[in-house]
mmCIF file of C-alpha atoms and ligand atoms in Angstrom:
data_model
loop_
_atom_site.group_PDB
_atom_site.id
_atom_site.type_symbol
_atom_site.label_atom_id
_atom_site.label_comp_id
_atom_site.label_asym_id
_atom_site.label_seq_id
_atom_site.Cartn_x
_atom_site.Cartn_y
_atom_site.Cartn_z
ATOM 1 C CA MET A 1 27.539 73.088 20.590
ATOM 2 C CA SER A 2 30.110 72.529 17.811
ATOM 3 C CA GLU A 3 28.545 70.099 15.009
ATOM 4 C CA LEU A 4 29.428 66.327 15.970
ATOM 5 C CA THR A 5 30.815 64.481 12.620
ATOM 6 C CA GLU A 6 28.611 61.082 12.017
ATOM 7 C CA ILE A 7 31.369 58.825 11.721
ATOM 8 C CA SER A 8 30.016 57.174 7.785
ATOM 9 C CA SER A 9 31.205 60.971 6.496
ATOM 10 C CA LEU A 10 35.081 59.834 7.388
ATOM 11 C CA GLY A 11 34.430 55.910 6.658
ATOM 12 C CA GLU A 12 36.357 53.200 8.136
ATOM 13 C CA PHE A 13 39.913 53.878 6.783
ATOM 14 C CA GLY A 14 39.171 57.644 7.283
ATOM 15 C CA LEU A 15 38.140 57.518 11.019
ATOM 16 C CA ILE A 16 41.510 54.623 11.536
ATOM 17 C CA GLU A 17 43.709 56.922 9.707
ATOM 18 C CA HIS A 18 42.204 60.335 11.874
ATOM 19 C CA LEU A 19 42.378 57.901 15.400
ATOM 20 C CA THR A 20 46.174 56.894 14.933
ATOM 21 C CA LYS A 21 47.200 59.610 13.116
ATOM 22 C CA ASN A 22 49.183 61.276 16.485
ATOM 23 C CA PHE A 23 50.292 58.195 17.537
ATOM 24 C CA GLU A 24 54.136 57.763 17.379
ATOM 25 C CA ILE A 25 56.777 54.586 18.337
ATOM 26 C CA GLN A 26 58.242 54.679 21.741
ATOM 27 C CA ASN A 27 60.075 51.255 21.542
ATOM 28 C CA ALA A 28 62.794 49.801 19.311
ATOM 29 C CA SER A 29 60.720 46.253 19.436
ATOM 30 C CA THR A 30 58.008 47.689 17.411
ATOM 31 C CA ILE A 31 59.172 47.031 13.547
ATOM 32 C CA LEU A 32 56.502 48.154 12.018
ATOM 33 C CA ALA A 33 52.926 49.388 13.483
ATOM 34 C CA ILE A 34 49.899 50.335 12.004
ATOM 35 C CA GLY A 35 49.099 50.328 8.286
ATOM 36 C CA ASP A 36 49.859 46.691 7.180
ATOM 37 C CA ASP A 37 48.307 43.455 7.723
ATOM 38 C CA GLY A 38 50.000 42.836 10.621
ATOM 39 C CA ALA A 39 52.615 44.547 12.876
ATOM 40 C CA VAL A 40 55.794 43.563 13.596
ATOM 41 C CA ILE A 41 57.941 42.887 17.056
ATOM 42 C CA ASP A 42 60.584 41.830 17.834
ATOM 43 C CA HIS A 43 62.022 41.390 21.272
ATOM 44 C CA PHE A 44 65.500 40.796 20.489
ATOM 45 C CA GLY A 45 66.088 37.568 22.297
ATOM 46 C CA LYS A 46 63.304 38.395 25.482
ATOM 47 C CA GLN A 47 60.262 36.412 25.869
ATOM 48 C CA THR A 48 56.906 37.627 24.642
ATOM 49 C CA VAL A 49 53.751 38.293 27.222
ATOM 50 C CA ILE A 50 50.566 38.469 25.806
ATOM 51 C CA SER A 51 47.236 39.662 27.427
ATOM 52 C CA THR A 52 43.634 40.250 26.041
ATOM 53 C CA ASP A 53 40.766 41.854 27.742
ATOM 54 C CA LEU A 54 37.293 42.283 26.332
ATOM 55 C CA LEU A 55 34.766 45.803 27.335
ATOM 56 C CA ILE A 56 31.230 45.097 26.851
ATOM 57 C CA ASP A 57 29.195 48.636 27.123
ATOM 58 C CA GLY A 58 26.756 47.605 30.284
ATOM 59 C CA ILE A 59 28.732 45.039 31.423
ATOM 60 C CA HIS A 60 31.897 45.967 31.888
ATOM 61 C CA PHE A 61 31.556 49.942 32.099
ATOM 62 C CA ASP A 62 28.354 52.082 32.166
ATOM 63 C CA LEU A 63 28.256 55.057 30.091
ATOM 64 C CA MET A 64 26.351 57.422 32.000
ATOM 65 C CA TYR A 65 29.135 58.032 34.250
ATOM 66 C CA ASN A 66 32.462 56.606 32.494
ATOM 67 C CA PRO A 67 33.849 59.653 30.937
ATOM 68 C CA LEU A 68 34.626 58.444 27.355
ATOM 69 C CA LYS A 69 38.629 59.442 27.380
ATOM 70 C CA HIS A 70 38.715 57.988 30.896
ATOM 71 C CA LEU A 71 37.597 54.579 29.337
ATOM 72 C CA GLY A 72 39.933 54.945 27.004
ATOM 73 C CA TYR A 73 42.612 54.983 29.813
ATOM 74 C CA LYS A 74 41.220 52.433 32.034
ATOM 75 C CA SER A 75 41.210 49.777 29.185
ATOM 76 C CA VAL A 76 44.561 49.758 28.419
ATOM 77 C CA VAL A 77 45.497 49.908 32.055
ATOM 78 C CA VAL A 78 43.769 47.222 32.848
ATOM 79 C CA ASN A 79 45.521 45.242 30.367
ATOM 80 C CA LEU A 80 48.574 46.289 31.116
ATOM 81 C CA SER A 81 48.094 45.382 34.533
ATOM 82 C CA ASP A 82 48.299 41.821 33.608
ATOM 83 C CA ILE A 83 51.529 42.009 31.412
ATOM 84 C CA TYR A 84 52.849 43.736 34.925
ATOM 85 C CA ALA A 85 51.419 41.028 36.742
ATOM 86 C CA MET A 86 53.793 38.121 34.813
ATOM 87 C CA ASN A 87 56.988 40.775 35.709
ATOM 88 C CA ALA A 88 57.253 41.558 32.639
ATOM 89 C CA THR A 89 57.170 45.009 30.303
ATOM 90 C CA PRO A 90 54.043 45.960 28.143
ATOM 91 C CA THR A 91 55.404 47.460 24.747
ATOM 92 C CA GLN A 92 52.517 47.080 22.277
ATOM 93 C CA ILE A 93 48.754 47.002 22.565
ATOM 94 C CA THR A 94 46.348 46.367 19.982
ATOM 95 C CA VAL A 95 42.774 47.927 20.368
ATOM 96 C CA SER A 96 39.806 46.413 18.543
ATOM 97 C CA ILE A 97 36.315 48.408 18.756
ATOM 98 C CA ALA A 98 32.567 47.736 17.974
ATOM 99 C CA ILE A 99 30.614 51.273 17.729
ATOM 100 C CA SER A 100 26.823 51.829 16.977
ATOM 101 C CA SER A 101 25.985 54.869 15.012
ATOM 102 C CA ARG A 102 25.388 56.329 18.499
ATOM 103 C CA PHE A 103 28.980 57.363 18.470
ATOM 104 C CA THR A 104 30.200 60.191 16.475
ATOM 105 C CA THR A 105 33.855 61.098 15.528
ATOM 106 C CA GLU A 106 34.193 63.238 18.964
ATOM 107 C CA ALA A 107 33.281 60.364 21.324
ATOM 108 C CA VAL A 108 35.247 57.530 19.452
ATOM 109 C CA THR A 109 38.497 60.733 19.303
ATOM 110 C CA GLU A 110 38.205 61.228 22.993
ATOM 111 C CA PHE A 111 38.136 57.940 23.843
ATOM 112 C CA TYR A 112 41.601 57.652 21.926
ATOM 113 C CA GLU A 113 42.908 60.640 23.975
ATOM 114 C CA GLY A 114 42.349 58.112 26.823
ATOM 115 C CA ILE A 115 44.290 55.542 24.858
ATOM 116 C CA PHE A 116 46.695 57.453 24.205
ATOM 117 C CA LEU A 117 47.524 58.960 27.596
ATOM 118 C CA ALA A 118 47.743 55.473 29.037
ATOM 119 C CA CYS A 119 50.703 54.748 26.033
ATOM 120 C CA GLU A 120 52.590 57.642 26.633
ATOM 121 C CA LYS A 121 52.590 57.442 30.357
ATOM 122 C CA TYR A 122 53.192 53.414 30.432
ATOM 123 C CA GLY A 123 55.511 53.654 27.228
ATOM 124 C CA VAL A 124 53.461 50.797 25.097
ATOM 125 C CA ASP A 125 53.117 51.757 21.369
ATOM 126 C CA LEU A 126 49.653 51.007 19.722
ATOM 127 C CA VAL A 127 50.333 48.764 16.757
ATOM 128 C CA GLY A 128 47.153 48.035 15.286
ATOM 129 C CA GLY A 129 43.438 46.796 16.020
ATOM 130 C CA ASP A 130 40.218 46.448 14.296
ATOM 131 C CA THR A 131 37.545 48.751 14.069
ATOM 132 C CA SER A 132 33.929 47.204 13.166
ATOM 133 C CA SER A 133 30.323 49.160 13.847
ATOM 134 C CA SER A 134 27.600 47.038 16.135
ATOM 135 C CA GLN A 135 24.002 47.427 16.366
ATOM 136 C CA LYS A 136 23.779 48.154 20.009
ATOM 137 C CA GLY A 137 26.935 49.573 22.562
ATOM 138 C CA PHE A 138 30.233 49.764 22.344
ATOM 139 C CA ILE A 139 32.666 46.854 22.339
ATOM 140 C CA ILE A 140 36.287 47.351 23.309
ATOM 141 C CA SER A 141 39.044 44.406 22.723
ATOM 142 C CA VAL A 142 42.288 45.437 24.194
ATOM 143 C CA THR A 143 45.347 43.021 23.646
ATOM 144 C CA ALA A 144 48.629 44.179 25.300
ATOM 145 C CA VAL A 145 52.364 42.588 24.531
ATOM 146 C CA GLY A 146 55.016 42.622 26.928
ATOM 147 C CA GLU A 147 58.890 41.702 27.446
ATOM 148 C CA VAL A 148 60.831 39.610 29.608
ATOM 149 C CA THR A 149 64.145 38.754 30.414
ATOM 150 C CA PRO A 150 64.415 34.887 29.695
ATOM 151 C CA ASN A 151 62.272 32.859 32.358
ATOM 152 C CA HIS A 152 61.795 35.585 34.937
ATOM 153 C CA PHE A 153 57.996 35.575 34.027
ATOM 154 C CA VAL A 154 55.894 35.027 37.511
ATOM 155 C CA LYS A 155 53.239 32.572 37.555
ATOM 156 C CA ARG A 156 50.179 32.242 40.231
ATOM 157 C CA ASP A 157 52.136 28.812 41.179
ATOM 158 C CA GLY A 158 54.713 29.231 42.440
ATOM 159 C CA ALA A 159 54.528 30.392 46.178
ATOM 160 C CA LYS A 160 55.982 28.265 48.772
ATOM 161 C CA LYS A 161 55.028 27.449 52.024
ATOM 162 C CA GLY A 162 56.594 29.970 54.380
ATOM 163 C CA ASP A 163 56.532 33.108 51.981
ATOM 164 C CA LEU A 164 55.366 36.947 52.733
ATOM 165 C CA ILE A 165 51.961 37.437 50.864
ATOM 166 C CA CYS A 166 52.550 41.225 49.800
ATOM 167 C CA VAL A 167 50.053 43.790 47.958
ATOM 168 C CA SER A 168 50.849 47.264 46.407
ATOM 169 C CA GLY A 169 49.226 50.366 47.095
ATOM 170 C CA ASP A 170 46.207 50.654 49.177
ATOM 171 C CA LEU A 171 42.329 48.577 48.557
ATOM 172 C CA GLY A 172 39.276 48.932 48.248
ATOM 173 C CA ALA A 173 38.608 52.211 46.981
ATOM 174 C CA ALA A 174 37.340 51.548 43.208
ATOM 175 C CA PHE A 175 34.615 49.612 44.791
ATOM 176 C CA ILE A 176 33.762 52.416 47.152
ATOM 177 C CA GLY A 177 33.779 54.644 43.912
ATOM 178 C CA LEU A 178 31.990 52.328 41.938
ATOM 179 C CA THR A 179 29.095 52.298 45.002
ATOM 180 C CA LEU A 180 29.008 55.743 44.977
ATOM 181 C CA LEU A 181 29.546 56.761 41.159
ATOM 182 C CA GLU A 182 25.875 53.835 41.508
ATOM 183 C CA ARG A 183 24.138 55.278 44.173
ATOM 184 C CA GLU A 184 24.362 58.320 42.510
ATOM 185 C CA LYS A 185 23.027 57.073 39.188
ATOM 186 C CA LYS A 186 20.310 55.925 40.227
ATOM 187 C CA ILE A 187 19.456 59.469 42.161
ATOM 188 C CA PHE A 188 20.011 61.326 39.048
ATOM 189 C CA LEU A 189 17.676 58.520 36.866
ATOM 190 C CA GLU A 190 14.612 59.226 39.725
ATOM 191 C CA ASN A 191 15.122 62.996 39.731
ATOM 192 C CA PRO A 192 17.382 64.503 37.187
ATOM 193 C CA LYS A 193 17.195 67.976 38.577
ATOM 194 C CA ILE A 194 19.434 66.300 41.315
ATOM 195 C CA GLN A 195 22.886 67.301 40.682
ATOM 196 C CA PRO A 196 25.773 64.673 41.953
ATOM 197 C CA ASP A 197 27.454 65.353 44.625
ATOM 198 C CA LEU A 198 30.720 63.556 44.827
ATOM 199 C CA GLU A 199 33.516 66.199 45.421
ATOM 200 C CA ASN A 200 34.866 64.741 48.185
ATOM 201 C CA GLU A 201 35.038 61.856 46.845
ATOM 202 C CA SER A 202 37.602 62.556 44.160
ATOM 203 C CA TYR A 203 40.002 59.790 45.370
ATOM 204 C CA VAL A 204 37.900 56.362 45.459
ATOM 205 C CA ILE A 205 35.760 57.929 42.111
ATOM 206 C CA GLY A 206 39.323 58.690 41.090
ATOM 207 C CA ARG A 207 40.749 54.846 41.557
ATOM 208 C CA PHE A 208 37.524 53.395 39.898
ATOM 209 C CA LEU A 209 37.456 55.709 36.806
ATOM 210 C CA LYS A 210 41.394 56.051 35.870
ATOM 211 C CA PRO A 211 43.131 53.648 37.794
ATOM 212 C CA GLU A 212 47.083 53.218 37.159
ATOM 213 C CA ALA A 213 49.229 49.813 36.622
ATOM 214 C CA ARG A 214 51.937 49.072 39.112
ATOM 215 C CA LYS A 215 54.596 49.630 36.931
ATOM 216 C CA ASP A 216 56.477 51.078 39.341
ATOM 217 C CA ILE A 217 56.632 47.891 41.793
ATOM 218 C CA VAL A 218 58.039 45.483 38.422
ATOM 219 C CA GLU A 219 60.671 48.155 38.072
ATOM 220 C CA PHE A 220 61.853 47.691 42.086
ATOM 221 C CA PHE A 221 61.600 43.912 41.519
ATOM 222 C CA GLU A 222 63.994 44.732 38.891
ATOM 223 C CA GLN A 223 66.376 47.202 40.605
ATOM 224 C CA ASN A 224 66.252 45.781 43.623
ATOM 225 C CA LYS A 225 67.197 41.584 41.560
ATOM 226 C CA MET A 226 64.399 40.227 43.195
ATOM 227 C CA ILE A 227 61.682 37.754 41.668
ATOM 228 C CA PRO A 228 58.373 37.441 43.494
ATOM 229 C CA THR A 229 57.479 33.629 43.313
ATOM 230 C CA ALA A 230 53.615 34.160 42.999
ATOM 231 C CA MET A 231 52.416 37.383 41.552
ATOM 232 C CA MET A 232 48.512 38.421 40.064
ATOM 233 C CA ASP A 233 47.189 41.529 39.661
ATOM 234 C CA LEU A 234 43.953 42.340 41.806
ATOM 235 C CA SER A 235 40.977 42.484 39.823
ATOM 236 C CA ASP A 236 38.076 41.178 41.696
ATOM 237 C CA GLY A 237 39.377 41.595 45.653
ATOM 238 C CA LEU A 238 41.879 40.203 47.834
ATOM 239 C CA SER A 239 40.101 37.484 49.124
ATOM 240 C CA SER A 240 39.315 35.789 45.768
ATOM 241 C CA ASP A 241 42.462 36.343 44.288
ATOM 242 C CA ILE A 242 44.560 35.170 47.330
ATOM 243 C CA LEU A 243 42.288 32.025 46.390
ATOM 244 C CA HIS A 244 44.041 31.637 43.067
ATOM 245 C CA ILE A 245 47.367 31.547 44.419
ATOM 246 C CA CYS A 246 46.709 29.068 46.796
ATOM 247 C CA ARG A 247 44.982 27.095 45.068
ATOM 248 C CA GLN A 248 47.815 27.100 42.173
ATOM 249 C CA SER A 249 50.366 26.678 44.445
ATOM 250 C CA ASN A 250 48.794 24.161 46.171
ATOM 251 C CA LEU A 251 49.244 25.591 49.640
ATOM 252 C CA GLY A 252 46.911 27.692 52.152
ATOM 253 C CA CYS A 253 47.104 30.830 54.033
ATOM 254 C CA ARG A 254 47.335 33.892 56.560
ATOM 255 C CA ILE A 255 46.208 36.994 56.424
ATOM 256 C CA HIS A 256 46.443 39.227 58.985
ATOM 257 C CA GLU A 257 43.345 42.059 58.459
ATOM 258 C CA ASP A 258 44.786 44.567 60.562
ATOM 259 C CA LYS A 259 47.908 44.370 58.299
ATOM 260 C CA ILE A 260 45.550 45.125 54.708
ATOM 261 C CA PRO A 261 46.422 48.800 53.154
ATOM 262 C CA ILE A 262 43.133 50.833 53.102
ATOM 263 C CA ALA A 263 44.064 54.615 52.457
ATOM 264 C CA ASP A 264 42.053 56.873 54.790
ATOM 265 C CA GLU A 265 39.471 58.039 52.001
ATOM 266 C CA THR A 266 38.480 54.681 51.550
ATOM 267 C CA ARG A 267 38.158 54.558 55.276
ATOM 268 C CA ASN A 268 36.079 57.694 55.848
ATOM 269 C CA ALA A 269 33.956 56.528 52.399
ATOM 270 C CA ALA A 270 33.183 53.592 53.617
ATOM 271 C CA PHE A 271 32.124 54.324 57.180
ATOM 272 C CA LYS A 272 29.926 57.383 55.609
ATOM 273 C CA PHE A 273 28.083 55.211 53.330
ATOM 274 C CA SER A 274 27.590 52.198 56.291
ATOM 275 C CA LEU A 275 30.044 50.061 53.851
ATOM 276 C CA ASP A 276 33.162 48.018 55.786
ATOM 277 C CA PRO A 277 36.428 49.189 54.991
ATOM 278 C CA THR A 278 37.915 45.634 55.207
ATOM 279 C CA MET A 279 34.947 43.987 52.993
ATOM 280 C CA CYS A 280 35.659 46.754 50.567
ATOM 281 C CA ALA A 281 39.383 45.512 50.064
ATOM 282 C CA LEU A 282 38.590 41.774 50.423
ATOM 283 C CA ASN A 283 35.847 41.706 48.222
ATOM 284 C CA GLY A 284 35.667 44.866 46.325
ATOM 285 C CA GLY A 285 37.483 44.483 42.487
ATOM 286 C CA GLU A 286 38.800 46.612 40.270
ATOM 287 C CA ASP A 287 42.260 47.765 42.361
ATOM 288 C CA TYR A 288 44.739 46.905 39.802
ATOM 289 C CA GLU A 289 47.220 46.509 42.519
ATOM 290 C CA LEU A 290 49.589 43.474 42.747
ATOM 291 C CA LEU A 291 49.123 40.634 45.024
ATOM 292 C CA PHE A 292 52.617 38.788 45.222
ATOM 293 C CA THR A 293 54.971 36.816 47.272
ATOM 294 C CA VAL A 294 58.301 36.826 47.949
ATOM 295 C CA ASN A 295 60.593 34.513 50.020
ATOM 296 C CA GLN A 296 61.118 35.594 53.402
ATOM 297 C CA GLU A 297 64.715 36.344 52.721
ATOM 298 C CA ASP A 298 63.755 38.969 50.831
ATOM 299 C CA TYR A 299 61.271 41.228 53.457
ATOM 300 C CA ASP A 300 64.335 43.639 53.817
ATOM 301 C CA LYS A 301 64.210 44.144 49.985
ATOM 302 C CA ILE A 302 60.159 45.125 50.594
ATOM 303 C CA ASN A 303 60.402 46.760 53.751
ATOM 304 C CA THR A 304 62.094 49.639 52.125
ATOM 305 C CA ASN A 305 58.973 50.309 49.753
ATOM 306 C CA SER A 306 56.697 52.108 51.888
ATOM 307 C CA GLN A 307 53.877 50.988 48.155
ATOM 308 C CA ILE A 308 53.880 47.356 49.356
ATOM 309 C CA SER A 309 52.787 45.546 52.886
ATOM 310 C CA VAL A 310 52.684 42.535 54.203
ATOM 311 C CA VAL A 311 50.030 40.908 54.752
ATOM 312 C CA GLY A 312 50.326 37.404 55.728
ATOM 313 C CA TYR A 313 52.074 34.279 54.810
ATOM 314 C CA MET A 314 51.745 30.909 52.851
ATOM 315 C CA THR A 315 51.314 27.615 54.807
ATOM 316 C CA GLU A 316 50.710 23.898 54.202
ATOM 317 C CA ALA A 317 47.387 23.448 52.242
ATOM 318 C CA GLU A 318 45.643 21.465 54.959
ATOM 319 C CA GLU A 319 45.865 24.691 57.183
ATOM 320 C CA LYS A 320 43.198 26.018 54.558
ATOM 321 C CA THR A 321 43.005 30.120 53.505
ATOM 322 C CA LYS A 322 42.351 32.241 56.914
ATOM 323 C CA LEU A 323 42.093 35.547 57.608
ATOM 324 C CA ILE A 324 42.960 36.966 61.122
ATOM 325 C CA THR A 325 40.193 39.515 62.152
ATOM 326 C CA LYS A 326 41.324 42.145 64.064
ATOM 327 C CA GLY A 327 39.291 40.896 67.049
ATOM 328 C CA GLY A 328 41.903 37.776 66.846
ATOM 329 C CA ASN A 329 39.371 35.849 65.437
ATOM 330 C CA THR A 330 40.269 33.005 62.447
ATOM 331 C CA VAL A 331 38.170 33.051 59.985
ATOM 332 C CA ASP A 332 37.976 31.440 56.275
ATOM 333 C CA ILE A 333 38.342 33.261 53.066
ATOM 334 C CA VAL A 334 36.053 32.523 50.276
ATOM 335 C CA ALA A 335 35.857 34.025 47.046
ATOM 336 C CA GLN A 336 33.056 36.165 46.751
ATOM 337 C CA GLY A 337 34.382 38.531 44.391
ATOM 338 C CA TRP A 338 32.736 41.867 43.511
ATOM 339 C CA ASN A 339 29.867 40.264 41.405
ATOM 340 C CA ALA A 340 28.455 38.981 44.594
ATOM 341 C CA PHE A 341 28.119 42.415 45.688
ATOM 342 C CA GLY A 342 25.421 43.064 43.022
ATOM 343 C CA ALA A 343 27.964 45.530 41.530
ATOM 344 C CA LYS A 344 28.538 45.024 37.731
HETATM 345 P P1 ADP B 1 42.668 44.860 7.627
HETATM 346 O O1 ADP B 1 41.433 45.301 6.733
HETATM 347 O O2 ADP B 1 43.640 43.501 7.556
HETATM 348 O O3 ADP B 1 41.590 44.333 9.094
HETATM 349 P P2 ADP B 1 42.068 47.122 8.384
HETATM 350 O O4 ADP B 1 41.788 48.058 7.785
HETATM 351 O O5 ADP B 1 41.170 47.103 9.442
HETATM 352 O O6 ADP B 1 42.464 45.858 7.773
HETATM 353 O O7 ADP B 1 43.380 48.043 9.149
HETATM 354 C C1 ADP B 1 44.209 48.573 8.662
HETATM 355 C C2 ADP B 1 45.486 49.141 9.705
HETATM 356 O O8 ADP B 1 44.840 49.949 10.676
HETATM 357 C C3 ADP B 1 46.299 48.001 10.633
HETATM 358 O O9 ADP B 1 47.374 48.252 10.858
HETATM 359 C C4 ADP B 1 45.266 47.242 11.732
HETATM 360 O O10 ADP B 1 45.619 47.004 12.704
HETATM 361 C C5 ADP B 1 45.138 49.392 11.915
HETATM 362 N N1 ADP B 1 43.291 49.140 12.792
HETATM 363 C C6 ADP B 1 42.171 49.127 12.772
HETATM 364 N N2 ADP B 1 41.733 49.607 13.464
HETATM 365 C C7 ADP B 1 42.241 50.099 14.429
HETATM 366 C C8 ADP B 1 42.014 50.806 15.637
HETATM 367 N N3 ADP B 1 40.236 50.534 15.811
HETATM 368 N N4 ADP B 1 42.885 51.035 16.161
HETATM 369 C C9 ADP B 1 44.243 50.932 16.403
HETATM 370 N N5 ADP B 1 44.509 50.406 15.007
HETATM 371 C C10 ADP B 1 43.761 49.976 14.125
HETATM 372 MG MG1 MG B 2 40.135 44.804 9.920
#
C-alpha cells in the first residue's frame, strides 16, 4: 500500500488548493469562484433558487458501506435534486466539510472525486466552501444555487383539484438497497470472514449509493412548454411526500397502488427479502425521483415520456388522502417516512 498523507502535512490552505485545483468553471453565471472571501454569481435576469443540506456521519451515512467517492457524488446529487424539484436549473454549489484526524488526504480526495463527477455530469460549478477539523467523524454541508425563468419556479402548494399526480422513474429501490447493505453489515460485524454477497443486487444498491437527480424531467417540462402545478423530490417516500403536497395545497388525493412504478429488480429483491415492494415504494426513502402534479390538459404531453407515471389525482380536502389497493380496497395514506422502518 502506498503511503497515506496526513492532512496536517498539507495544512488547511494546501488541502483546499489540492482538492479544488481541477475544477473548471462551466457556467457563464459564475463570475467569481473559489479563492476569495465570497463567490459572485450573476444569473442575468433569472431568479435564484437556493437549497442546503447537512449530512452527518452515523446519522445520514455509514462509512462502512458508503464508499467516499459515492458519498461525494450523492452529497451533491441530493442537493441538485432539491433545485430541480423547484423546476430550476442548478448552476453552482458550495461544499463545507469537517473532518477528524482519522481521515487522510487520500480519503478526502476520493470524496472530492465524487463531487467532481457530479459537478461535471450536471454542469454545476463548485464555487466555495469551508474546511474545518472535527473531533469525531465526517460532516458535510452542501449548498446548491440554481436559476429559473422569473416566476416559473414550482412550489408544493399549487396543486388543484383534478390535477394528475405523477412520479418520475421507479420507486422503492434505494430503500431495499439500504436494507441489504444494513443486513450485510450486521453479518460482517458478527463474522468478518463472511464476504458480502451483493452481486445480483447492483440495481437497488446503486440506487441507494449513487442516486441521480432528474435533470431530464425538468428539461422535458421546458421543451414541452409545461409547468407542473406543484412539485417536490421524493426523499422520504411517496406516502409522506404526497401528504406535503396535499397539506400545502389544501387538498386530498387518490393514489392507485397498481400505478406505482416499481422496477423488476426492486420487486425481485423485495420478494427475496420478504419485503412488500409497494410498502418500500410508499414508505422507503431516498429515491430522489420527482413527485409533481399537472393539469389534466397536460396528460398528452406527459404520456409521451416513458419516465413519467401517473399514479393518481388530487381531490377535495374532505375526500382525505387515500390509496386504492390492487384488491380494490381504499386505505388511508399515512406518513410513515422511512425512519419508521428503523433505518437510519
Ligand atoms: P475564509 O477564511 O474566508 O473562510 P477559506 O480559507 O476557508 O476562507 O477559503 C478560501 C477559499 O476556498 C474560499 O473561496 C472558500 O470558499 C474556498 N473553500 C474553502 N474550503 C473549501 C472546500 N472544502 N471546498 C471548496 N472550496 C472551499
Ligand atoms: Mg473558511
